[in-house]
Amino acid sequence: MFEHIAPYAGDPILGLMEKFTQDARTDKVNLGVGIYYDEAGKIPVLSSVRIAQERVFAAHTATSYLPIEGDRIYRSQVAALLFGGDVESLTDSLAVVQTVGGSGALKVGADFLNRNFSSSSVYVSEPTWDNHIGIFEGAGFNVGQYRYYDAPTKGLDLQGMLEDLNKLKRHDIVLLHPCCHNPTGVDPDHRQWSQILDVVQQRELIPFVDIAYQGFAASITEDAFVIRELARRKMNFLVSSTFSKTFSLYGERCGALTVHCAEPIQTANVLGQLKFTVRRNYSSPPTHGMRLIVTVLSDPSLRAMWAEELESMRTRIVTMRGKLCTALSLAVPSRSFAHVAEQRGMFAYTGLTQTEVAALQSEFSVYVVSTGRICIAGLNNGNVDYVAQAIASVVK
Ligand code: LMR
């Protein structure tokens, strides 16, 4: 019966994690998956989350099904983080559903759009997170790319991006990374974003903003600039968001899809269609991680503790960027690694070739995504020099 079932080639990111786990070498370093590891090389349990965990367990609350759209307080906290303090005035414009991680939000958004804008195409940055393409193609869309990364300067190809966006047709969907671009770590500045959003607005494209790293580039507020600017312009747009990285709660799959409706009268119908989509996908979202997040964000002192913990994750990454850049510059003086220090968020786009990446893995047990993306958050004082030496050996 299953004779014709094709083998699965494996996922370029999560498949690498499987390989890393199986690697018996003790000096192995995981720079593949986008997970924050602390100085001890462990995924941290944030103190704010640990306290919330104790409170949630002590409460012994029964676990009924959540409403299809998720918990009401969680949804309003998502909106407040994304849209800022004046969220009350925006509530009528926002249809928010709690989702199974950020990927769940992308999937619900993609299905919702495909049902309602079936002749649109989706455009993602070249390059983008690999699964963006998978999720939108899986929902039935043709997925194209717009120019984004400029390999020679290791920066943004703004001109190319604007030219490509200018060719899209009305109601085409444009996937945007508002901060910590995955995989390149190259983000437009405010002026460049204004130019990009001008084109998106003029051509009546549908922005789909995927924010997985709010707080990892500059701050919670600054990293939401694009979202708040789109709202200020009174545009229709979608936002997929996740707490996986910001709360170090990867396995809890806590995400949200938010649709900002320029005409508040349309919000109820949009929310209804999102619920319809969720019911057909996984019925309703899970409770536990949501309860942790609601507990932290509802208590001013826990919230402040969390914000500090997020900030210390961000600054440790910045420190590691600097250390890797210095160590690489010493090990390979003929090359510039300034971009490693300048890029933002969890990732650096090293420019390593597939052959170099393969050699890093086989000879040094350093795991890097085949595109040359490295997760800076996998570095610590104990392994950064080893990684720099390993990279130096394969690029020399
Ligand atoms: C990544 O980009 O490594 C993360 O977002 C994890 C994933 O699901 O790919």
CSV table of C-alpha atoms and ligand atoms in Angstrom, one decimal:
chain,number,residue,atom,x,y,z
A,1,MET,CA,0.0,0.0,0.0
A,2,PHE,CA,2.7,2.5,0.9
A,3,GLU,CA,5.2,1.4,-1.8
A,4,HIS,CA,5.0,4.6,-3.6
A,5,ILE,CA,5.5,6.8,-0.6
A,6,ALA,CA,8.7,8.9,-1.2
A,7,PRO,CA,11.4,9.2,1.4
A,8,TYR,CA,11.6,12.5,3.3
A,9,ALA,CA,14.8,14.4,2.6
A,10,GLY,CA,14.7,15.9,6.1
A,11,ASP,CA,14.3,19.5,7.2
A,12,PRO,CA,17.4,21.7,6.6
A,13,ILE,CA,17.2,23.1,10.2
A,14,LEU,CA,15.3,20.6,12.4
A,15,GLY,CA,17.0,17.7,10.6
A,16,LEU,CA,20.4,19.2,11.5
A,17,MET,CA,19.3,19.2,15.2
A,18,GLU,CA,18.6,15.5,14.9
A,19,LYS,CA,22.1,14.9,13.5
A,20,PHE,CA,23.6,17.0,16.2
A,21,THR,CA,21.9,15.0,18.9
A,22,GLN,CA,23.2,11.8,17.4
A,23,ASP,CA,26.8,13.0,17.2
A,24,ALA,CA,28.9,11.4,20.0
A,25,ARG,CA,31.8,13.8,19.8
A,26,THR,CA,32.1,15.8,23.1
A,27,ASP,CA,33.4,19.0,21.5
A,28,LYS,CA,30.4,19.4,19.3
A,29,VAL,CA,28.8,22.8,18.9
A,30,ASN,CA,25.2,23.5,17.7
A,31,LEU,CA,25.0,26.7,15.6
A,32,GLY,CA,22.2,25.3,13.5
A,33,VAL,CA,18.8,25.8,15.0
A,34,GLY,CA,17.5,29.2,16.1
A,35,ILE,CA,17.5,28.5,19.9
A,36,TYR,CA,19.1,30.6,22.5
A,37,TYR,CA,21.6,28.7,24.6
A,38,ASP,CA,23.1,30.4,27.7
A,39,GLU,CA,26.8,30.8,28.7
A,40,ALA,CA,26.7,27.2,30.0
A,41,GLY,CA,25.4,25.9,26.7
A,42,LYS,CA,21.9,25.2,28.1
A,43,ILE,CA,18.5,26.3,27.0
A,44,PRO,CA,17.6,28.6,30.0
A,45,VAL,CA,14.5,28.4,32.1
A,46,LEU,CA,13.8,32.1,32.7
A,47,SER,CA,13.4,33.0,36.4
A,48,SER,CA,10.2,34.8,35.6
A,49,VAL,CA,8.8,31.7,33.8
A,50,ARG,CA,10.0,29.4,36.7
A,51,ILE,CA,8.0,31.5,39.2
A,52,ALA,CA,5.0,31.6,36.9
A,53,GLN,CA,5.3,27.8,36.6
A,54,GLU,CA,5.1,27.4,40.3
A,55,ARG,CA,2.0,29.6,40.5
A,56,VAL,CA,0.3,27.8,37.6
A,57,PHE,CA,0.9,24.4,39.2
A,58,ALA,CA,-0.2,25.6,42.6
A,59,ALA,CA,-3.5,26.8,41.1
A,60,HIS,CA,-4.5,23.3,39.9
A,61,THR,CA,-6.7,24.8,37.3
A,62,ALA,CA,-8.6,22.2,35.2
A,63,THR,CA,-7.8,22.1,31.5
A,64,SER,CA,-10.9,22.5,29.4
A,65,TYR,CA,-10.8,23.2,25.7
A,66,LEU,CA,-9.8,26.8,25.2
A,67,PRO,CA,-12.1,28.9,22.9
A,68,ILE,CA,-11.1,28.3,19.2
A,69,GLU,CA,-9.5,31.7,19.1
A,70,GLY,CA,-7.6,31.1,22.4
A,71,ASP,CA,-7.4,32.8,25.8
A,72,ARG,CA,-8.8,36.3,25.9
A,73,ILE,CA,-6.1,37.8,28.2
A,74,TYR,CA,-3.3,36.2,26.2
A,75,ARG,CA,-4.7,37.6,23.0
A,76,SER,CA,-4.9,41.1,24.4
A,77,GLN,CA,-1.3,40.8,25.8
A,78,VAL,CA,-0.1,39.8,22.3
A,79,ALA,CA,-1.8,42.8,20.8
A,80,ALA,CA,-0.2,45.1,23.5
A,81,LEU,CA,3.3,43.8,22.9
A,82,LEU,CA,3.0,44.2,19.1
A,83,PHE,CA,1.1,47.5,19.0
A,84,GLY,CA,2.2,49.2,22.1
A,85,GLY,CA,0.5,51.1,24.9
A,86,ASP,CA,-2.3,52.6,22.8
A,87,VAL,CA,-3.6,49.1,22.2
A,88,GLU,CA,-7.0,49.9,23.6
A,89,SER,CA,-7.7,52.3,20.8
A,90,LEU,CA,-6.7,49.6,18.3
A,91,THR,CA,-8.7,46.8,19.7
A,92,ASP,CA,-11.6,47.2,17.3
A,93,SER,CA,-9.1,46.8,14.4
A,94,LEU,CA,-7.5,43.7,15.6
A,95,ALA,CA,-8.5,40.1,15.1
A,96,VAL,CA,-6.1,38.0,17.2
A,97,VAL,CA,-6.0,34.2,17.5
A,98,GLN,CA,-3.7,32.2,19.8
A,99,THR,CA,-1.8,29.7,17.6
A,100,VAL,CA,0.4,26.7,17.9
A,101,GLY,CA,3.7,28.6,17.7
A,102,GLY,CA,4.7,31.1,15.0
A,103,SER,CA,4.5,28.4,12.4
A,104,GLY,CA,0.9,27.7,13.4
A,105,ALA,CA,0.2,31.4,12.9
A,106,LEU,CA,1.8,31.4,9.5
A,107,LYS,CA,-0.2,28.3,8.5
A,108,VAL,CA,-3.5,29.8,9.7
A,109,GLY,CA,-2.8,33.1,8.0
A,110,ALA,CA,-1.7,31.3,4.8
A,111,ASP,CA,-4.9,29.1,4.7
A,112,PHE,CA,-7.1,32.2,5.5
A,113,LEU,CA,-5.5,34.2,2.7
A,114,ASN,CA,-5.6,31.3,0.2
A,115,ARG,CA,-9.3,30.9,0.7
A,116,ASN,CA,-10.0,34.7,0.4
A,117,PHE,CA,-7.3,35.8,-2.1
A,118,SER,CA,-6.9,32.7,-4.2
A,119,SER,CA,-5.5,34.5,-7.2
A,120,SER,CA,-2.7,36.2,-5.2
A,121,SER,CA,0.9,35.1,-5.1
A,122,VAL,CA,3.1,35.2,-2.1
A,123,TYR,CA,6.6,36.8,-2.2
A,124,VAL,CA,9.3,36.2,0.3
A,125,SER,CA,12.8,37.7,0.7
A,126,GLU,CA,15.7,36.0,-1.1
A,127,PRO,CA,16.8,34.4,1.1
A,128,THR,CA,14.2,33.7,3.8
A,129,TRP,CA,13.5,31.1,6.6
A,130,ASP,CA,13.2,27.9,4.6
A,131,ASN,CA,9.8,27.0,6.1
A,132,HIS,CA,8.1,30.2,4.9
A,133,ILE,CA,8.2,28.8,1.4
A,134,GLY,CA,7.0,25.4,2.6
A,135,ILE,CA,4.1,26.8,4.6
A,136,PHE,CA,2.8,29.0,1.8
A,137,GLU,CA,3.2,26.4,-0.9
A,138,GLY,CA,1.5,23.9,1.4
A,139,ALA,CA,-1.5,26.3,1.6
A,140,GLY,CA,-1.7,26.3,-2.2
A,141,PHE,CA,0.1,29.5,-3.1
A,142,ASN,CA,2.7,30.1,-5.8
A,143,VAL,CA,5.7,31.5,-3.9
A,144,GLY,CA,8.1,34.0,-5.6
A,145,GLN,CA,11.0,35.9,-4.2
A,146,TYR,CA,12.0,39.6,-4.0
A,147,ARG,CA,15.7,40.6,-3.9
A,148,TYR,CA,16.8,41.4,-0.3
A,149,TYR,CA,20.4,40.3,0.5
A,150,ASP,CA,23.3,41.8,-1.3
A,151,ALA,CA,26.1,39.2,-1.1
A,152,PRO,CA,29.0,41.5,-2.2
A,153,THR,CA,28.3,44.1,0.6
A,154,LYS,CA,26.7,41.6,3.0
A,155,GLY,CA,24.0,44.2,3.4
A,156,LEU,CA,20.5,45.1,2.1
A,157,ASP,CA,19.8,45.3,-1.7
A,158,LEU,CA,17.2,48.1,-1.1
A,159,GLN,CA,17.1,49.1,-4.8
A,160,GLY,CA,16.5,45.5,-5.9
A,161,MET,CA,13.9,45.0,-3.3
A,162,LEU,CA,12.0,48.1,-4.2
A,163,GLU,CA,12.2,47.3,-7.9
A,164,ASP,CA,10.8,43.8,-7.3
A,165,LEU,CA,8.0,44.9,-5.0
A,166,ASN,CA,7.1,47.5,-7.6
A,167,LYS,CA,6.3,44.7,-10.1
A,168,LEU,CA,3.8,42.9,-7.9
A,169,LYS,CA,0.1,43.0,-8.5
A,170,ARG,CA,-2.6,44.3,-6.3
A,171,HIS,CA,-3.3,42.0,-3.3
A,172,ASP,CA,-0.1,40.0,-3.8
A,173,ILE,CA,1.1,39.0,-0.3
A,174,VAL,CA,4.6,40.1,0.8
A,175,LEU,CA,6.2,38.3,3.7
A,176,LEU,CA,8.3,40.8,5.8
A,177,HIS,CA,10.7,40.2,8.7
A,178,PRO,CA,10.3,43.4,10.9
A,179,CYS,CA,13.6,42.7,12.8
A,180,CYS,CA,16.4,40.1,13.1
A,181,HIS,CA,16.0,38.9,9.5
A,182,ASN,CA,16.2,35.1,9.3
A,183,PRO,CA,18.7,34.0,8.0
A,184,THR,CA,20.8,37.1,7.2
A,185,GLY,CA,20.5,39.3,10.3
A,186,VAL,CA,20.3,42.2,7.9
A,187,ASP,CA,17.5,44.7,8.8
A,188,PRO,CA,16.5,47.8,7.0
A,189,ASP,CA,16.6,51.1,9.0
A,190,HIS,CA,13.6,53.3,9.6
A,191,ARG,CA,14.2,55.4,6.4
A,192,GLN,CA,14.5,52.2,4.3
A,193,TRP,CA,11.4,50.7,5.9
A,194,SER,CA,9.5,53.9,5.0
A,195,GLN,CA,10.5,53.5,1.4
A,196,ILE,CA,9.6,49.8,1.4
A,197,LEU,CA,6.2,50.4,3.0
A,198,ASP,CA,5.4,53.2,0.6
A,199,VAL,CA,5.7,50.7,-2.3
A,200,VAL,CA,3.6,48.1,-0.4
A,201,GLN,CA,1.0,50.7,0.3
A,202,GLN,CA,0.9,52.3,-3.2
A,203,ARG,CA,0.6,48.9,-4.9
A,204,GLU,CA,-2.0,47.7,-2.4
A,205,LEU,CA,0.0,44.6,-1.5
A,206,ILE,CA,-0.9,42.6,1.6
A,207,PRO,CA,1.9,42.7,4.2
A,208,PHE,CA,2.4,39.5,6.2
A,209,VAL,CA,4.8,40.4,9.0
A,210,ASP,CA,6.5,37.5,10.7
A,211,ILE,CA,8.0,38.5,14.1
A,212,ALA,CA,9.8,35.8,15.9
A,213,TYR,CA,12.5,37.8,17.7
A,214,GLN,CA,10.9,40.9,19.2
A,215,GLY,CA,13.4,42.3,21.7
A,216,PHE,CA,16.5,40.5,20.2
A,217,ALA,CA,17.5,43.3,17.8
A,218,ALA,CA,17.2,46.5,19.9
A,219,SER,CA,14.2,46.5,22.3
A,220,ILE,CA,10.6,45.3,22.5
A,221,THR,CA,9.4,48.7,21.3
A,222,GLU,CA,12.0,49.4,18.6
A,223,ASP,CA,11.7,45.9,17.1
A,224,ALA,CA,7.9,46.5,16.6
A,225,PHE,CA,8.5,49.6,14.5
A,226,VAL,CA,7.3,48.1,11.2
A,227,ILE,CA,4.1,46.8,12.8
A,228,ARG,CA,3.3,50.1,14.5
A,229,GLU,CA,4.1,52.0,11.3
A,230,LEU,CA,1.7,49.9,9.3
A,231,ALA,CA,-1.0,50.5,11.9
A,232,ARG,CA,-0.2,54.3,11.8
A,233,ARG,CA,-0.7,54.1,8.0
A,234,LYS,CA,-4.1,52.4,8.7
A,235,MET,CA,-3.2,49.5,6.4
A,236,ASN,CA,-4.6,46.0,6.3
A,237,PHE,CA,-2.0,43.5,7.3
A,238,LEU,CA,-1.3,40.2,9.1
A,239,VAL,CA,1.3,39.5,11.9
A,240,SER,CA,2.5,36.1,13.0
A,241,SER,CA,4.3,36.2,16.3
A,242,THR,CA,5.8,33.7,18.7
A,243,PHE,CA,6.9,33.5,22.4
A,244,SER,CA,9.3,30.6,21.7
A,245,LYS,CA,12.5,32.6,21.7
A,246,THR,CA,11.5,35.6,23.9
A,247,PHE,CA,10.3,33.3,26.8
A,248,SER,CA,12.6,30.4,26.0
A,249,LEU,CA,9.5,28.2,25.7
A,250,TYR,CA,10.2,26.5,22.4
A,251,GLY,CA,8.3,23.3,23.0
A,252,GLU,CA,5.1,25.0,24.4
A,253,ARG,CA,4.3,26.3,20.9
A,254,CYS,CA,2.9,29.7,22.0
A,255,GLY,CA,2.2,31.9,19.1
A,256,ALA,CA,-0.5,34.2,17.7
A,257,LEU,CA,-1.9,35.5,14.4
A,258,THR,CA,-3.1,39.1,14.4
A,259,VAL,CA,-4.9,40.7,11.5
A,260,HIS,CA,-5.1,44.4,11.6
A,261,CYS,CA,-8.2,45.6,9.8
A,262,ALA,CA,-8.2,49.1,8.4
A,263,GLU,CA,-12.0,49.1,8.6
A,264,PRO,CA,-12.9,48.0,12.1
A,265,ILE,CA,-16.4,46.9,10.9
A,266,GLN,CA,-14.7,44.0,9.1
A,267,THR,CA,-12.8,42.7,12.2
A,268,ALA,CA,-15.5,40.4,13.4
A,269,ASN,CA,-15.8,38.6,10.1
A,270,VAL,CA,-12.1,38.3,9.8
A,271,LEU,CA,-11.9,36.8,13.3
A,272,GLY,CA,-14.7,34.5,12.4
A,273,GLN,CA,-12.8,33.2,9.4
A,274,LEU,CA,-9.6,32.8,11.4
A,275,LYS,CA,-11.6,30.7,13.9
A,276,PHE,CA,-13.0,28.6,11.0
A,277,THR,CA,-9.4,28.0,9.8
A,278,VAL,CA,-8.2,27.1,13.3
A,279,ARG,CA,-11.1,24.6,13.8
A,280,ARG,CA,-10.2,22.9,10.6
A,281,ASN,CA,-6.5,22.7,11.4
A,282,TYR,CA,-6.2,21.8,15.1
A,283,SER,CA,-9.5,22.8,16.7
A,284,SER,CA,-8.2,25.0,19.5
A,285,PRO,CA,-4.8,25.9,21.0
A,286,PRO,CA,-3.0,24.4,24.0
A,287,THR,CA,-3.2,25.8,27.5
A,288,HIS,CA,0.0,25.4,29.5
A,289,GLY,CA,2.5,27.7,27.8
A,290,MET,CA,-0.3,30.3,27.4
A,291,ARG,CA,-0.9,30.2,31.2
A,292,LEU,CA,2.8,30.8,31.9
A,293,ILE,CA,2.9,33.8,29.6
A,294,VAL,CA,-0.3,35.3,30.9
A,295,THR,CA,1.0,34.9,34.5
A,296,VAL,CA,4.3,36.7,33.7
A,297,LEU,CA,2.8,39.5,31.6
A,298,SER,CA,-0.1,40.1,34.1
A,299,ASP,CA,2.2,40.7,37.1
A,300,PRO,CA,4.2,43.9,36.9
A,301,SER,CA,7.2,42.6,38.8
A,302,LEU,CA,7.4,39.3,36.8
A,303,ARG,CA,7.0,41.3,33.6
A,304,ALA,CA,9.9,43.6,34.6
A,305,MET,CA,11.9,40.5,35.4
A,306,TRP,CA,11.1,38.9,32.1
A,307,ALA,CA,12.0,42.1,30.2
A,308,GLU,CA,15.4,42.2,31.9
A,309,GLU,CA,16.0,38.5,31.1
A,310,LEU,CA,15.2,39.1,27.5
A,311,GLU,CA,17.5,42.1,27.4
A,312,SER,CA,20.3,40.0,28.9
A,313,MET,CA,19.8,37.3,26.2
A,314,ARG,CA,20.1,40.1,23.6
A,315,THR,CA,23.2,41.6,25.1
A,316,ARG,CA,24.9,38.2,25.5
A,317,ILE,CA,24.4,37.6,21.8
A,318,VAL,CA,25.9,41.0,20.9
A,319,THR,CA,28.9,40.2,23.1
A,320,MET,CA,29.3,36.8,21.3
A,321,ARG,CA,29.1,38.5,17.9
A,322,GLY,CA,32.0,40.8,18.9
A,323,LYS,CA,34.0,37.9,20.2
A,324,LEU,CA,33.5,35.8,17.1
A,325,CYS,CA,34.3,38.7,14.9
A,326,THR,CA,37.6,39.5,16.8
A,327,ALA,CA,38.6,35.8,16.9
A,328,LEU,CA,37.9,35.3,13.2
A,329,SER,CA,39.7,38.5,12.2
A,330,LEU,CA,42.8,37.3,14.1
A,331,ALA,CA,42.6,33.8,12.6
A,332,VAL,CA,42.0,34.9,9.0
A,333,PRO,CA,43.4,38.4,8.7
A,334,SER,CA,43.0,38.3,4.9
A,335,ARG,CA,39.2,38.4,5.3
A,336,SER,CA,36.7,40.9,6.8
A,337,PHE,CA,34.2,39.6,9.3
A,338,ALA,CA,32.8,43.0,10.2
A,339,HIS,CA,29.3,41.8,9.0
A,340,VAL,CA,29.2,39.2,11.8
A,341,ALA,CA,29.3,41.9,14.4
A,342,GLU,CA,26.9,44.2,12.5
A,343,GLN,CA,24.1,41.8,11.7
A,344,ARG,CA,21.3,41.6,14.2
A,345,GLY,CA,19.3,39.0,16.1
A,346,MET,CA,20.2,35.4,16.6
A,347,PHE,CA,21.8,34.8,13.3
A,348,ALA,CA,24.9,35.7,11.3
A,349,TYR,CA,25.1,35.0,7.6
A,350,THR,CA,28.7,34.0,7.3
A,351,GLY,CA,29.1,33.5,3.6
A,352,LEU,CA,30.5,30.0,4.2
A,353,THR,CA,30.0,27.7,1.2
A,354,GLN,CA,28.2,24.4,1.4
A,355,THR,CA,31.5,22.6,1.2
A,356,GLU,CA,32.9,24.6,4.0
A,357,VAL,CA,29.8,23.9,6.1
A,358,ALA,CA,30.1,20.2,5.4
A,359,ALA,CA,33.8,20.3,6.5
A,360,LEU,CA,32.9,22.1,9.7
A,361,GLN,CA,30.5,19.4,10.6
A,362,SER,CA,32.6,16.4,9.6
A,363,GLU,CA,36.0,17.6,10.8
A,364,PHE,CA,35.1,19.8,13.8
A,365,SER,CA,31.6,18.8,14.8
A,366,VAL,CA,30.4,22.4,14.4
A,367,TYR,CA,26.8,22.3,13.0
A,368,VAL,CA,25.8,25.2,10.7
A,369,VAL,CA,22.9,25.4,8.3
A,370,SER,CA,23.9,24.6,4.8
A,371,THR,CA,23.3,28.3,3.7
A,372,GLY,CA,26.1,29.4,6.0
A,373,ARG,CA,23.7,30.7,8.6
A,374,ILE,CA,25.0,30.4,12.2
A,375,CYS,CA,23.1,30.9,15.4
A,376,ILE,CA,25.2,33.2,17.4
A,377,ALA,CA,23.3,32.3,20.5
A,378,GLY,CA,24.9,28.8,20.4
A,379,LEU,CA,28.3,30.5,21.1
A,380,ASN,CA,29.8,30.9,24.6
A,381,ASN,CA,33.1,31.8,26.1
A,382,GLY,CA,34.0,28.2,26.2
A,383,ASN,CA,33.5,27.4,22.5
A,384,VAL,CA,33.9,30.7,20.6
A,385,ASP,CA,37.6,30.4,20.0
A,386,TYR,CA,37.2,26.7,18.9
A,387,VAL,CA,34.5,27.7,16.4
A,388,ALA,CA,36.7,30.6,15.1
A,389,GLN,CA,39.6,28.2,14.6
A,390,ALA,CA,37.4,25.6,12.9
A,391,ILE,CA,36.0,28.3,10.5
A,392,ALA,CA,39.5,29.5,9.8
A,393,SER,CA,40.7,26.0,9.0
A,394,VAL,CA,37.9,25.4,6.4
A,395,VAL,CA,38.1,28.8,4.7
A,396,LYS,CA,41.9,29.0,4.4
B,1,LMR,C1,15.1,28.5,13.1
B,1,LMR,O1,15.0,29.3,12.1
B,1,LMR,O2,16.1,27.9,13.3
B,1,LMR,C2,14.0,28.4,14.0
B,1,LMR,O3,13.0,29.3,13.7
B,1,LMR,C3,13.6,27.0,14.3
B,1,LMR,C4,12.8,26.4,13.1
B,1,LMR,O4,11.7,26.0,13.3
B,1,LMR,O5,13.3,26.4,12.0
